[in-house]
Structures are given as C-alpha cells and as structure tokens.
Short mmCIF file of N, CA, C and O in Angstrom, two decimals:
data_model
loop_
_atom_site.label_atom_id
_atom_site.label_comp_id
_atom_site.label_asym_id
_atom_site.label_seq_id
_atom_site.Cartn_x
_atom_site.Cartn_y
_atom_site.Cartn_z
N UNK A 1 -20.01 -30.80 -24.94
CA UNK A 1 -20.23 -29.73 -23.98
C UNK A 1 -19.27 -29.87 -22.80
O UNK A 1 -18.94 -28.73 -22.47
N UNK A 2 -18.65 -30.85 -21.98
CA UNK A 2 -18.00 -31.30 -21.26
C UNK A 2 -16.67 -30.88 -21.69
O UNK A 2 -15.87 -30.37 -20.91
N UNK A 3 -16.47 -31.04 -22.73
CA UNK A 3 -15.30 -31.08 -23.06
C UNK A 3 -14.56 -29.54 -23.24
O UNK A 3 -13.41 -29.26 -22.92
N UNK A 4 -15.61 -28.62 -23.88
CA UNK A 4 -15.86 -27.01 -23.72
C UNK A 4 -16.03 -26.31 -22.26
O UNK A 4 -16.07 -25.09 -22.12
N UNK A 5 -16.13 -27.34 -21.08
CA UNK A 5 -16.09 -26.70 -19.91
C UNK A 5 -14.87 -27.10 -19.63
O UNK A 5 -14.12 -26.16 -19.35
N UNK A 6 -14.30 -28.39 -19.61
CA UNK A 6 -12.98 -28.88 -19.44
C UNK A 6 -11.88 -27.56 -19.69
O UNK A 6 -11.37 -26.87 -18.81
N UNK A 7 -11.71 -27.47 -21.14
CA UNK A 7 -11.17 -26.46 -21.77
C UNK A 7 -11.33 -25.14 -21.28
O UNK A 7 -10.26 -24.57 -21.04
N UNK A 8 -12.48 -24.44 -21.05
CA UNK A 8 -12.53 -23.15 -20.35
C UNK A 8 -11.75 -23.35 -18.72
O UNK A 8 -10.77 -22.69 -18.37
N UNK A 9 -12.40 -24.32 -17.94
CA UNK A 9 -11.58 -24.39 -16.49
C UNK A 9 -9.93 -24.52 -16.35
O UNK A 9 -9.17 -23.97 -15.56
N UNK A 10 -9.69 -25.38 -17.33
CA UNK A 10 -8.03 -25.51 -17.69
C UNK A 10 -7.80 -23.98 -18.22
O UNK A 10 -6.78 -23.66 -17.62
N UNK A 11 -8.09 -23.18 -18.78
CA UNK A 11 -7.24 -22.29 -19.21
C UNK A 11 -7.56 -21.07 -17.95
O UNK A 11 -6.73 -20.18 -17.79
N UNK A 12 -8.89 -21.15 -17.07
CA UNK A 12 -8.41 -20.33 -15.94
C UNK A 12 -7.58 -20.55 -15.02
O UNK A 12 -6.87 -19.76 -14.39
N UNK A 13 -7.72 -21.94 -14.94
CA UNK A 13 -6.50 -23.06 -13.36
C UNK A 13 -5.19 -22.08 -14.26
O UNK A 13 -4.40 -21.58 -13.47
N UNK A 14 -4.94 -21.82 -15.50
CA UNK A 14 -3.77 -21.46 -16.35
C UNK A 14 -3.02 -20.11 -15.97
O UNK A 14 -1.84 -19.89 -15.69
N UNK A 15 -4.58 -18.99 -16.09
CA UNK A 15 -4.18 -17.71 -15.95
C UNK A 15 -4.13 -18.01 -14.29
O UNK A 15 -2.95 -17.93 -13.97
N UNK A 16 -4.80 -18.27 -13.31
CA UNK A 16 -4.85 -18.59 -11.57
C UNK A 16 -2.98 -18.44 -11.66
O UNK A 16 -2.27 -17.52 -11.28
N UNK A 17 -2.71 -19.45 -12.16
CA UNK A 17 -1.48 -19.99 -11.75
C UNK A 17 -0.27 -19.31 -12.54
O UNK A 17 0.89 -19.66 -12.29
N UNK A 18 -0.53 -18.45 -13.39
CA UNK A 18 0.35 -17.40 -13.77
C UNK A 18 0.30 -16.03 -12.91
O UNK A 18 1.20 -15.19 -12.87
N UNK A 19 -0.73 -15.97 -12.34
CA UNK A 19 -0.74 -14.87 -11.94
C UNK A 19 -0.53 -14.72 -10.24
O UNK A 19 -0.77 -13.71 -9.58
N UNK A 20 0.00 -16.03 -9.70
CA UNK A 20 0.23 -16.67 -8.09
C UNK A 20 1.91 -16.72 -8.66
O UNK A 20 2.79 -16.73 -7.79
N UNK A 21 2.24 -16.75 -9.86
CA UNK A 21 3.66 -16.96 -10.37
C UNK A 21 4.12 -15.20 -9.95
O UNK A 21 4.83 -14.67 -9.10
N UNK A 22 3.37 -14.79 -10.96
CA UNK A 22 3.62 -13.10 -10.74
C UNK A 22 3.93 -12.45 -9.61
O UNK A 22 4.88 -11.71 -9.36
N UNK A 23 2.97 -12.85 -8.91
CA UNK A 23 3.21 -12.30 -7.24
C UNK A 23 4.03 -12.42 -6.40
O UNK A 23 4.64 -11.62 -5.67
N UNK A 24 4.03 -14.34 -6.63
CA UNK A 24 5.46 -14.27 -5.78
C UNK A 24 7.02 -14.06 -6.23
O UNK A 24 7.98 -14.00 -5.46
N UNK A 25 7.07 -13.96 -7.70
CA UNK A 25 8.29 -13.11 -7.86
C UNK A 25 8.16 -11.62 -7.94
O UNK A 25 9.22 -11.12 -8.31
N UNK A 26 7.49 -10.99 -7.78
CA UNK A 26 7.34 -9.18 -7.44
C UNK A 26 7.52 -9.23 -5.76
O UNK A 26 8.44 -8.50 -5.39
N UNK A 27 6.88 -9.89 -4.74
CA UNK A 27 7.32 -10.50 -3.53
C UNK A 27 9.01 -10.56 -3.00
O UNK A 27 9.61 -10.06 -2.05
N UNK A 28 9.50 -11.59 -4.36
CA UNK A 28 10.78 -12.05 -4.18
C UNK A 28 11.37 -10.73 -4.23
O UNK A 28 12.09 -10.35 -3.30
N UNK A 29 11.15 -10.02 -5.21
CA UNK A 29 11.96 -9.07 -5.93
C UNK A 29 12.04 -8.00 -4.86
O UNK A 29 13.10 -7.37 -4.83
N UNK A 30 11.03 -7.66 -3.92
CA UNK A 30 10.66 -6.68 -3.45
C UNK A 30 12.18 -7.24 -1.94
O UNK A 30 13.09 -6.60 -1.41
N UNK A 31 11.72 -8.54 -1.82
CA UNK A 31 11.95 -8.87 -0.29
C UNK A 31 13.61 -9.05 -0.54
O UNK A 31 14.35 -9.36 0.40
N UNK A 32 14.20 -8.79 -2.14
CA UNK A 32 16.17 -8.26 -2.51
C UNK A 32 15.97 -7.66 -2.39
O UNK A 32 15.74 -7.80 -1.19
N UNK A 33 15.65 -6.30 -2.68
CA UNK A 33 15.54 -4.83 -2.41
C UNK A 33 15.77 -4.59 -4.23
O UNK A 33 16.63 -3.80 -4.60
N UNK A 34 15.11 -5.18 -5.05
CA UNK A 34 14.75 -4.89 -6.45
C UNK A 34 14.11 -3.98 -6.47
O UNK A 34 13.25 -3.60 -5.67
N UNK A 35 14.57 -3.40 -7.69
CA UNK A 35 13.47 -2.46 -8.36
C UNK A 35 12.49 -3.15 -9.34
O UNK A 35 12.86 -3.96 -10.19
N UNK A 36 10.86 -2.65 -9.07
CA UNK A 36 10.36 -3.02 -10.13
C UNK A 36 10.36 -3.46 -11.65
O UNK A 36 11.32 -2.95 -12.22
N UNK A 37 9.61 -4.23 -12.49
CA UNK A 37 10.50 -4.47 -13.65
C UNK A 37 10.15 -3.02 -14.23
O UNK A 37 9.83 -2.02 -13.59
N UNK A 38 10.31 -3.18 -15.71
CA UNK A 38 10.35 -1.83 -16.57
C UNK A 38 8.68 -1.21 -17.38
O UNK A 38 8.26 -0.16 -17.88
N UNK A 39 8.19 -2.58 -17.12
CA UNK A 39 6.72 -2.71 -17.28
C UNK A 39 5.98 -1.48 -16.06
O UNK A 39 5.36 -0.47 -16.39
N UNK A 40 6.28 -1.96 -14.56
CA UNK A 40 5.74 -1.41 -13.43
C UNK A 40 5.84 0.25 -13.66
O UNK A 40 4.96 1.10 -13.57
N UNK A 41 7.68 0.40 -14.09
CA UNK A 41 7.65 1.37 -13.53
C UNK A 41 7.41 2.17 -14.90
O UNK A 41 7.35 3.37 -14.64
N UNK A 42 7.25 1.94 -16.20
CA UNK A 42 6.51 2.49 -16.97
C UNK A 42 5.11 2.99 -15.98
O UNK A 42 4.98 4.10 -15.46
N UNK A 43 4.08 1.77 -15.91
CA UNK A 43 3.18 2.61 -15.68
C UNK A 43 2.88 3.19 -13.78
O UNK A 43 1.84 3.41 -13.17
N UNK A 44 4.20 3.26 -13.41
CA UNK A 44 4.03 4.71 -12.38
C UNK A 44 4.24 5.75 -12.55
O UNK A 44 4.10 6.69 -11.76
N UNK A 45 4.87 5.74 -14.36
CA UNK A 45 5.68 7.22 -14.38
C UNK A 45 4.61 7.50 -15.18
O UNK A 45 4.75 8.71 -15.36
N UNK A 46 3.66 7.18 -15.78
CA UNK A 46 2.17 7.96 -16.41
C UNK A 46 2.11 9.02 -15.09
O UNK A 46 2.52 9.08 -13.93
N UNK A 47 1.39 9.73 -15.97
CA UNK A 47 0.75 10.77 -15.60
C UNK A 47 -0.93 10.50 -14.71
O UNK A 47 -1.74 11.43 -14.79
N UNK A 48 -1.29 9.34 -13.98
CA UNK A 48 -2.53 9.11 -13.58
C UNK A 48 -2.07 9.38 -12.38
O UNK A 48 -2.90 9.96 -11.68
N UNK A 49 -0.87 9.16 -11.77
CA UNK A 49 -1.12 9.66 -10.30
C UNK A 49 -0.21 8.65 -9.71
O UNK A 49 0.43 7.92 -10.48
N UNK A 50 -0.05 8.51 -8.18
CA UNK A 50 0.59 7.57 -7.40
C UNK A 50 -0.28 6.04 -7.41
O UNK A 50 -1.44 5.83 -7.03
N UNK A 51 0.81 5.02 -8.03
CA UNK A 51 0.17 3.50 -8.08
C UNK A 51 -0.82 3.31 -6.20
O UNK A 51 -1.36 2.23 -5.97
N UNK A 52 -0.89 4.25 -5.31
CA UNK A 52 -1.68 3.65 -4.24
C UNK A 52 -0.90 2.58 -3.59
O UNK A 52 -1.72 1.75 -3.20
N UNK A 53 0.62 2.10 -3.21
CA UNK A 53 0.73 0.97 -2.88
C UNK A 53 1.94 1.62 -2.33
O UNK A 53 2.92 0.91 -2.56
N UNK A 54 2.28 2.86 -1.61
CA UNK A 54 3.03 3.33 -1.24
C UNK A 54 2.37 4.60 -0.74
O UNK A 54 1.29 5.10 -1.03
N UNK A 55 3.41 5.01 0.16
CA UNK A 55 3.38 5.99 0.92
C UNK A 55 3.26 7.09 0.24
O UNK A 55 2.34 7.89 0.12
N UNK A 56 4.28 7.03 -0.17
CA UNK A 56 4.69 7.90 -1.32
C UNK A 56 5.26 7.48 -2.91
O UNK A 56 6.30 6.83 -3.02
N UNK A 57 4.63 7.84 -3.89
CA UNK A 57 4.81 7.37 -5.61
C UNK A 57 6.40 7.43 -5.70
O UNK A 57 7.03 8.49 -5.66
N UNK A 58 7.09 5.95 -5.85
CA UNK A 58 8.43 6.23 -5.89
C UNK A 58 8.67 6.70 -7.39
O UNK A 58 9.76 6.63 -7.96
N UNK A 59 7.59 7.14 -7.88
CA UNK A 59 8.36 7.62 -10.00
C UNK A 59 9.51 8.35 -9.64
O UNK A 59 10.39 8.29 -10.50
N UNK A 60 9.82 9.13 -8.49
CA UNK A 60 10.85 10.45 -8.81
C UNK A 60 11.77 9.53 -8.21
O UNK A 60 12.84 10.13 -8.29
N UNK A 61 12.03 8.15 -7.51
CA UNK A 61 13.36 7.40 -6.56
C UNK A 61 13.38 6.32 -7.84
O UNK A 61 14.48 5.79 -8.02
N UNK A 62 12.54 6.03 -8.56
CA UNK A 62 12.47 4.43 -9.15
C UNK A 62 13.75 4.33 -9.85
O UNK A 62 14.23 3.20 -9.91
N UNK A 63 14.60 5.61 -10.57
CA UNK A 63 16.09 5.67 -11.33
C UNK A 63 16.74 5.17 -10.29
O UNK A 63 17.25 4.10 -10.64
N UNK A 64 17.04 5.46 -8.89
CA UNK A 64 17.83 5.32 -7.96
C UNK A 64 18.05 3.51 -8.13
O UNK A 64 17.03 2.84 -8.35
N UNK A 65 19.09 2.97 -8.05
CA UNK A 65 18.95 1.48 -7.92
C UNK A 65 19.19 0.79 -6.31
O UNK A 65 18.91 -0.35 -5.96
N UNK A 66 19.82 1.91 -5.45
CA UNK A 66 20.21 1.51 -4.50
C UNK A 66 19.52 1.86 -3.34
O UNK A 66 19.08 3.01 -3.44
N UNK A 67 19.28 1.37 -2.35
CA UNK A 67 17.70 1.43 -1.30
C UNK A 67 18.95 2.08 0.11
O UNK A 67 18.74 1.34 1.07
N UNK A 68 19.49 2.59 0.29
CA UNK A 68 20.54 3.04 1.31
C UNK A 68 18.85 4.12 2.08
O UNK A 68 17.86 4.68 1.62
N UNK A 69 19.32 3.90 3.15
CA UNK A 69 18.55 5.25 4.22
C UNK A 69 19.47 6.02 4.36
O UNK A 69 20.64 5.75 4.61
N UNK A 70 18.77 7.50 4.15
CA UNK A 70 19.01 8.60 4.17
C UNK A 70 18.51 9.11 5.81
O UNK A 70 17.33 9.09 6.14
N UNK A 71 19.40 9.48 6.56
CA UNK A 71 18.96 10.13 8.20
C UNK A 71 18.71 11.22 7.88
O UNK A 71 19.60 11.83 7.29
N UNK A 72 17.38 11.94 8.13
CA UNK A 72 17.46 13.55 8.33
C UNK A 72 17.36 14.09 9.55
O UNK A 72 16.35 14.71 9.88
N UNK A 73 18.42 13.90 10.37
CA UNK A 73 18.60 13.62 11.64
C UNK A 73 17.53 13.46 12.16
O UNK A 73 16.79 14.42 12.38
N UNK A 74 17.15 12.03 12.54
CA UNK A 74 15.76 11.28 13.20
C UNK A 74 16.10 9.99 13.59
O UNK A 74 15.35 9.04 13.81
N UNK A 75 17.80 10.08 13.68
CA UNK A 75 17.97 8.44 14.27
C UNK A 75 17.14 8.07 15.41
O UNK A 75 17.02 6.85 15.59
N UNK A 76 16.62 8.75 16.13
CA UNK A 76 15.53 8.40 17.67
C UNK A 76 14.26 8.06 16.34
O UNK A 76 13.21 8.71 16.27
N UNK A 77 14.34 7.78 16.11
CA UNK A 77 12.72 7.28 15.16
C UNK A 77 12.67 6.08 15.09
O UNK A 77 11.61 5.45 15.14
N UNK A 78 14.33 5.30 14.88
CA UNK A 78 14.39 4.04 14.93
C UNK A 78 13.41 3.07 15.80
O UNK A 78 13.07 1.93 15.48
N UNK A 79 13.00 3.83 17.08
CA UNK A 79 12.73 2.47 17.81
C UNK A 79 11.14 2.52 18.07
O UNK A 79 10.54 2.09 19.05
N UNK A 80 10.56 3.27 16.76
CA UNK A 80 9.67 3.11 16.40
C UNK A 80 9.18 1.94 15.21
O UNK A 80 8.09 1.50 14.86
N UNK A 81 10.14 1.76 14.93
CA UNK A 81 10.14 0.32 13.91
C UNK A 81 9.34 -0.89 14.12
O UNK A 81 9.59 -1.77 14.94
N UNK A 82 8.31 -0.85 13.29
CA UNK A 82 7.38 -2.70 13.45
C UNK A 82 6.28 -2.36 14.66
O UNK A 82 5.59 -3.23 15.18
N UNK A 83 6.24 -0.75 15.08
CA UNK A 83 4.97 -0.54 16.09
C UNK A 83 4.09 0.39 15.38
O UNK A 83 4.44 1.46 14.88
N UNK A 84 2.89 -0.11 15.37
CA UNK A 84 1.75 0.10 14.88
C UNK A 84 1.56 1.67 15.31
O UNK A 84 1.65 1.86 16.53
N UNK A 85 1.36 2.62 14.63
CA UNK A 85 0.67 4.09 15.60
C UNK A 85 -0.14 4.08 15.86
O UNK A 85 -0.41 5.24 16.15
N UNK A 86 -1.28 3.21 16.09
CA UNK A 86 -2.44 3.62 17.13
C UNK A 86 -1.58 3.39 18.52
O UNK A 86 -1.78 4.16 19.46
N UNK A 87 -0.64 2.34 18.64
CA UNK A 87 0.23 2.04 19.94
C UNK A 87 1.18 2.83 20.21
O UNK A 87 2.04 2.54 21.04
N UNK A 88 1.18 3.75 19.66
CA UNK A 88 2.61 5.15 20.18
C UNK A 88 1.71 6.12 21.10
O UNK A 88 0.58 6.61 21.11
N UNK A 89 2.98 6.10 21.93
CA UNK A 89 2.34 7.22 23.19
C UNK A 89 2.19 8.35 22.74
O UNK A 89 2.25 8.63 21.54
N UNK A 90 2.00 9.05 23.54
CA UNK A 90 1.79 10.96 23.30
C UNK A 90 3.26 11.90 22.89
O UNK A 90 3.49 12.99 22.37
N UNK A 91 4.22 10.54 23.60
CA UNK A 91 5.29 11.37 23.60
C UNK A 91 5.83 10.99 21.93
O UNK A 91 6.43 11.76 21.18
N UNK A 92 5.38 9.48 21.63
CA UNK A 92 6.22 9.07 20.64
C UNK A 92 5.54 9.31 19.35
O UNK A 92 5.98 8.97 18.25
N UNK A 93 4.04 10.14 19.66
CA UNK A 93 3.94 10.71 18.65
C UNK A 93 4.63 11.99 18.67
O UNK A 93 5.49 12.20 17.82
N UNK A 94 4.37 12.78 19.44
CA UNK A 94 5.14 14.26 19.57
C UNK A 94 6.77 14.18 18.86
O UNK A 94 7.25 15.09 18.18
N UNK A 95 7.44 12.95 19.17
CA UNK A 95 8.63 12.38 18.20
C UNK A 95 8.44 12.92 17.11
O UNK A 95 8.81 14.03 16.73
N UNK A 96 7.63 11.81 16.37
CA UNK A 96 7.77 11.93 14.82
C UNK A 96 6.96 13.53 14.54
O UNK A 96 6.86 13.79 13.34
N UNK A 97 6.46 14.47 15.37
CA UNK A 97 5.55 15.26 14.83
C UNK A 97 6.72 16.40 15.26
O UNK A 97 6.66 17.51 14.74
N UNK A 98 7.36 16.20 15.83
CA UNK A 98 8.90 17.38 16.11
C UNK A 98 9.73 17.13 15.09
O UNK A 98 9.97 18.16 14.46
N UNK A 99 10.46 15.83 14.53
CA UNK A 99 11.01 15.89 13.36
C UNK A 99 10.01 16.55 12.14
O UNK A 99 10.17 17.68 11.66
N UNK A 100 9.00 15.63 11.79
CA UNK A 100 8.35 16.21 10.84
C UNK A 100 8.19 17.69 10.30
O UNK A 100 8.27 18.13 9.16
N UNK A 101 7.91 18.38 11.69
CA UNK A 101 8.09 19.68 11.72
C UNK A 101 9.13 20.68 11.47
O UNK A 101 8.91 21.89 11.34
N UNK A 102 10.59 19.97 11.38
CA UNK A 102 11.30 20.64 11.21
C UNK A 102 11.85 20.35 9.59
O UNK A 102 12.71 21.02 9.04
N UNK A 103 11.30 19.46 9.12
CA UNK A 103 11.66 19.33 8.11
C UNK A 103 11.58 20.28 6.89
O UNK A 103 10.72 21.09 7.24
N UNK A 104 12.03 20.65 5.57
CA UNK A 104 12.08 21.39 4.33
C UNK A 104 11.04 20.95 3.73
O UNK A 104 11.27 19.89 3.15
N UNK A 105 10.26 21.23 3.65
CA UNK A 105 9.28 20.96 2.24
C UNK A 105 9.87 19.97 1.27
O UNK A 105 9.42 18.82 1.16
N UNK A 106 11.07 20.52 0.43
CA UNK A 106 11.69 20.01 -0.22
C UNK A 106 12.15 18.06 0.24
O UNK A 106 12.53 17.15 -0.50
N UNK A 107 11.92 18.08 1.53
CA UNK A 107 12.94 16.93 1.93
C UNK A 107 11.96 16.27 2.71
O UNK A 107 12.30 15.87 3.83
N UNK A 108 10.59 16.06 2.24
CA UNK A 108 9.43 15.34 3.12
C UNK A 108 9.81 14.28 2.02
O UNK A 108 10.54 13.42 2.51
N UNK A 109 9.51 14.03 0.50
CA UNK A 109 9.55 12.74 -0.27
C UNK A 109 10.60 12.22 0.22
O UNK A 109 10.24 11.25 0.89
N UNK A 110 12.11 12.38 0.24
CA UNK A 110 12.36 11.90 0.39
C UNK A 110 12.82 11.00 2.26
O UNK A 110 13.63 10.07 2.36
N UNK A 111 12.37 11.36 2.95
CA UNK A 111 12.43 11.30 5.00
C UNK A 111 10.96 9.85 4.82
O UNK A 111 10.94 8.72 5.30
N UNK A 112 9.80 10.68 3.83
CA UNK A 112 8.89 9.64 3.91
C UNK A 112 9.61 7.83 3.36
O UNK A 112 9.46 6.71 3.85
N UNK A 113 10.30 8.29 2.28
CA UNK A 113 10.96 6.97 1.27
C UNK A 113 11.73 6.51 2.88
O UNK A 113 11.35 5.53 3.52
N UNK A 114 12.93 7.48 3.37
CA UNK A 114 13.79 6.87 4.88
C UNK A 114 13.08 5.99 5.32
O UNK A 114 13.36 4.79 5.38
N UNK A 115 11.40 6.87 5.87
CA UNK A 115 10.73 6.30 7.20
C UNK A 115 10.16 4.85 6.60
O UNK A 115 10.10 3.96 7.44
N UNK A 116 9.80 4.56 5.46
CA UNK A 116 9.07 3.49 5.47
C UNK A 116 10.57 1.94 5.06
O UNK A 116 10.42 0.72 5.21
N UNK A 117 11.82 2.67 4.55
CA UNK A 117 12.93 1.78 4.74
C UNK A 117 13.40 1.40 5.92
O UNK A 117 14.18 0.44 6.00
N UNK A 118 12.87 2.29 7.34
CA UNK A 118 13.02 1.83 8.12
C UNK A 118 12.02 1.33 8.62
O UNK A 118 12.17 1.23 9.84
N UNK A 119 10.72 0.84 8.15
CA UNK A 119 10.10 0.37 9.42
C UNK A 119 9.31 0.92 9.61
O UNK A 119 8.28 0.28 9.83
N UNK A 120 9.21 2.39 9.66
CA UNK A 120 8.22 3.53 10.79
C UNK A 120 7.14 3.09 10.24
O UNK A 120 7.18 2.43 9.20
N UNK A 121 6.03 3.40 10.83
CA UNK A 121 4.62 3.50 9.92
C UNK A 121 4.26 4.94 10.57
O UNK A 121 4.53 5.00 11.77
N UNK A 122 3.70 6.12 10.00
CA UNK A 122 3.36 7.57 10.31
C UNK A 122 2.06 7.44 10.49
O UNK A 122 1.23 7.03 9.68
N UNK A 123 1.87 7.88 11.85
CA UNK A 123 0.33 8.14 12.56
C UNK A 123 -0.18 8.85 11.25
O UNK A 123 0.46 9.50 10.43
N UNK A 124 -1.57 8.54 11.28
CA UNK A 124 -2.48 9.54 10.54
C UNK A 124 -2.33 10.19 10.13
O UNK A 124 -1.90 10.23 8.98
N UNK A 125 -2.66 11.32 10.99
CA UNK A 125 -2.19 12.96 11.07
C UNK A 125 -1.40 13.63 10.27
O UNK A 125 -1.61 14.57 9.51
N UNK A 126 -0.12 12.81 10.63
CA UNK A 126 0.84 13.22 10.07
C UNK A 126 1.32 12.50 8.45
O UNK A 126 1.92 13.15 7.60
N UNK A 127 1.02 11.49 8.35
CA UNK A 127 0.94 10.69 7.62
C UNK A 127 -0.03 11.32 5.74
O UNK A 127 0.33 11.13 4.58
N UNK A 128 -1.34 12.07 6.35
CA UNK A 128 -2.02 13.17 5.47
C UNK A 128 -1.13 14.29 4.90
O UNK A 128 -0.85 14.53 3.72
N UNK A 129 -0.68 15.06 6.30
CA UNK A 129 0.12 16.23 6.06
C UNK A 129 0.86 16.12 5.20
O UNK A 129 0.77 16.88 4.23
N UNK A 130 2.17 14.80 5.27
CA UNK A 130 3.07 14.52 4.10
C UNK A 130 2.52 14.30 2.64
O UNK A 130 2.75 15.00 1.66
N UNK A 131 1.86 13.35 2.71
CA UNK A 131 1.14 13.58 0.91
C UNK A 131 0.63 14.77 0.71
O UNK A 131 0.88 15.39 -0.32
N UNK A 132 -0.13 15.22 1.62
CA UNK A 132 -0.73 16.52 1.01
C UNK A 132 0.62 17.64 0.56
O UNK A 132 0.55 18.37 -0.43
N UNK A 133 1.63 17.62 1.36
CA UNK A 133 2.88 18.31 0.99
C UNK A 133 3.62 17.38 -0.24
O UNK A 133 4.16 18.17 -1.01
N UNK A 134 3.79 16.21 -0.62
CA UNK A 134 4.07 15.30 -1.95
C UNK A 134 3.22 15.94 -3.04
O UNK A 134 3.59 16.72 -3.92
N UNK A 135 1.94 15.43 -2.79
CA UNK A 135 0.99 16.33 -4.02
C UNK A 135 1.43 18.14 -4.32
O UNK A 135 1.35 18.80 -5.35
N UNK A 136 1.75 18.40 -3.32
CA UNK A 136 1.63 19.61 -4.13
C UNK A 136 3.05 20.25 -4.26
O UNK A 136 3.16 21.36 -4.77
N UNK A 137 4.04 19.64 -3.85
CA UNK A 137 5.36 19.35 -4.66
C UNK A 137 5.45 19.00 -5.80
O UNK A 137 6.48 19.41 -6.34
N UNK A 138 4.53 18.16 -6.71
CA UNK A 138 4.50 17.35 -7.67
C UNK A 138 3.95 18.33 -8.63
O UNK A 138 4.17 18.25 -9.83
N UNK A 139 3.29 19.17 -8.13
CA UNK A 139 2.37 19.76 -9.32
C UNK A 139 3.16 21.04 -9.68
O UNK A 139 2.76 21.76 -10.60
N UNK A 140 4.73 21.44 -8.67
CA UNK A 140 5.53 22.05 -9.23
C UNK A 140 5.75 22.18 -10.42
O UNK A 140 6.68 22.91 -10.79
#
C-alpha cells in the first residue's frame, strides 16, 4: 500500500514539475517577444471565442511575427505607461477618451494591440467600449 502511494505522489511531484516547466518557458517566450507555440495558437483560432488573457484575441495579429508599435497618432499616451487607471486624472483620462474617440472602428484592434505594447492599461469605460467594438467587428 505504501508503495502505491509512493508511486501515485511521484507521478504528481512529475506532472507539478512539468507543468512549472511550461510556464516558465511561455513566460520566457513571452518576455523575447515570441509568438505562441502552434499548439496555443491553434486553439485561439477555434471558433470559442477570445483565450481571456488579453485585451484583445490576438487570432487576427498571431501571423504577424514582428511586435513593432503602430502610433495612431497618440504618442502623448506614452506617459501613461506602468500607471494604473484608477490613478489617472480627469485630464489623463479625457487623453485616452479623445484619442479613442477619434479613432475608425476599423483601427480599435489594432491601437488596442499598440496600447497594451506600450504599457497603457485602458480605464474601464473605455476599456468595455473597445471589446464591445472588437466583438462586433468579429462577427463581420
């Protein structure tokens, strides 16, 4: 009987430690500016929806191999970088909510992919508005 618990605990310490392997090379991979392997992005390009671990579902960027930012003229957004939006003023939301606003429909997926290569994190608010404009781009 000992020996049948032995055996069961060794082969979870097994999967534990394959799967602390996994992470930190998807980690690594992430922190080159890799693309997912071919496994991942198989299953983002199903049809169930956005993997939840992004802003926005990169299935329509994941071909792209190269992570370059795209400006849609919003270089003043920069120095919003690494600050939390509950901590943006009135004005520095009114920022991102004046670009946002002027933006194309067409050109929110990709400003959202910009904003989170740079840094930004999108208040709430606005943050809804864009997926809700992603989703229903998608169902084009």
């Amino acid at each position: 009987m000992l020996e049948v618990l032995l055996f069961i605990g060794l082969g979870i310490a097994i999967l534990v430690l394959f799967e602390v392997r996994a992470r930190k090379e998807a980690r690594l991979r992430e922190a080159n500016g890799e693309e997912a392997n071919s496994e991942a992005i198989a299953n983002n390009s199903s049809d169930d929806g956005c993997c939840g671990q992004h802003l926005v579902c990169e299935r329509e960027t994941l071909l792209q191999t190269n992570a370059e930012i795209i400006y849609y003229d919003d270089e003043e957004l920069d120095q919003l970088a690494d600050i939390n939006p509950i901590d943006f003023t009135e004005k520095q939301h009114q920022l991102i909510r004046d670009v946002f606003e002027t933006l194309q429909e067409k050109d929110v997926p990709g400003w959202c992919r910009s904003i989170q290569l740079r840094h930004i994190e999108l208040p709430q608010d606005i943050r809804e508005e864009a997926l809700l404009i992603v989703r229903e781009r998608r169902k084009i």
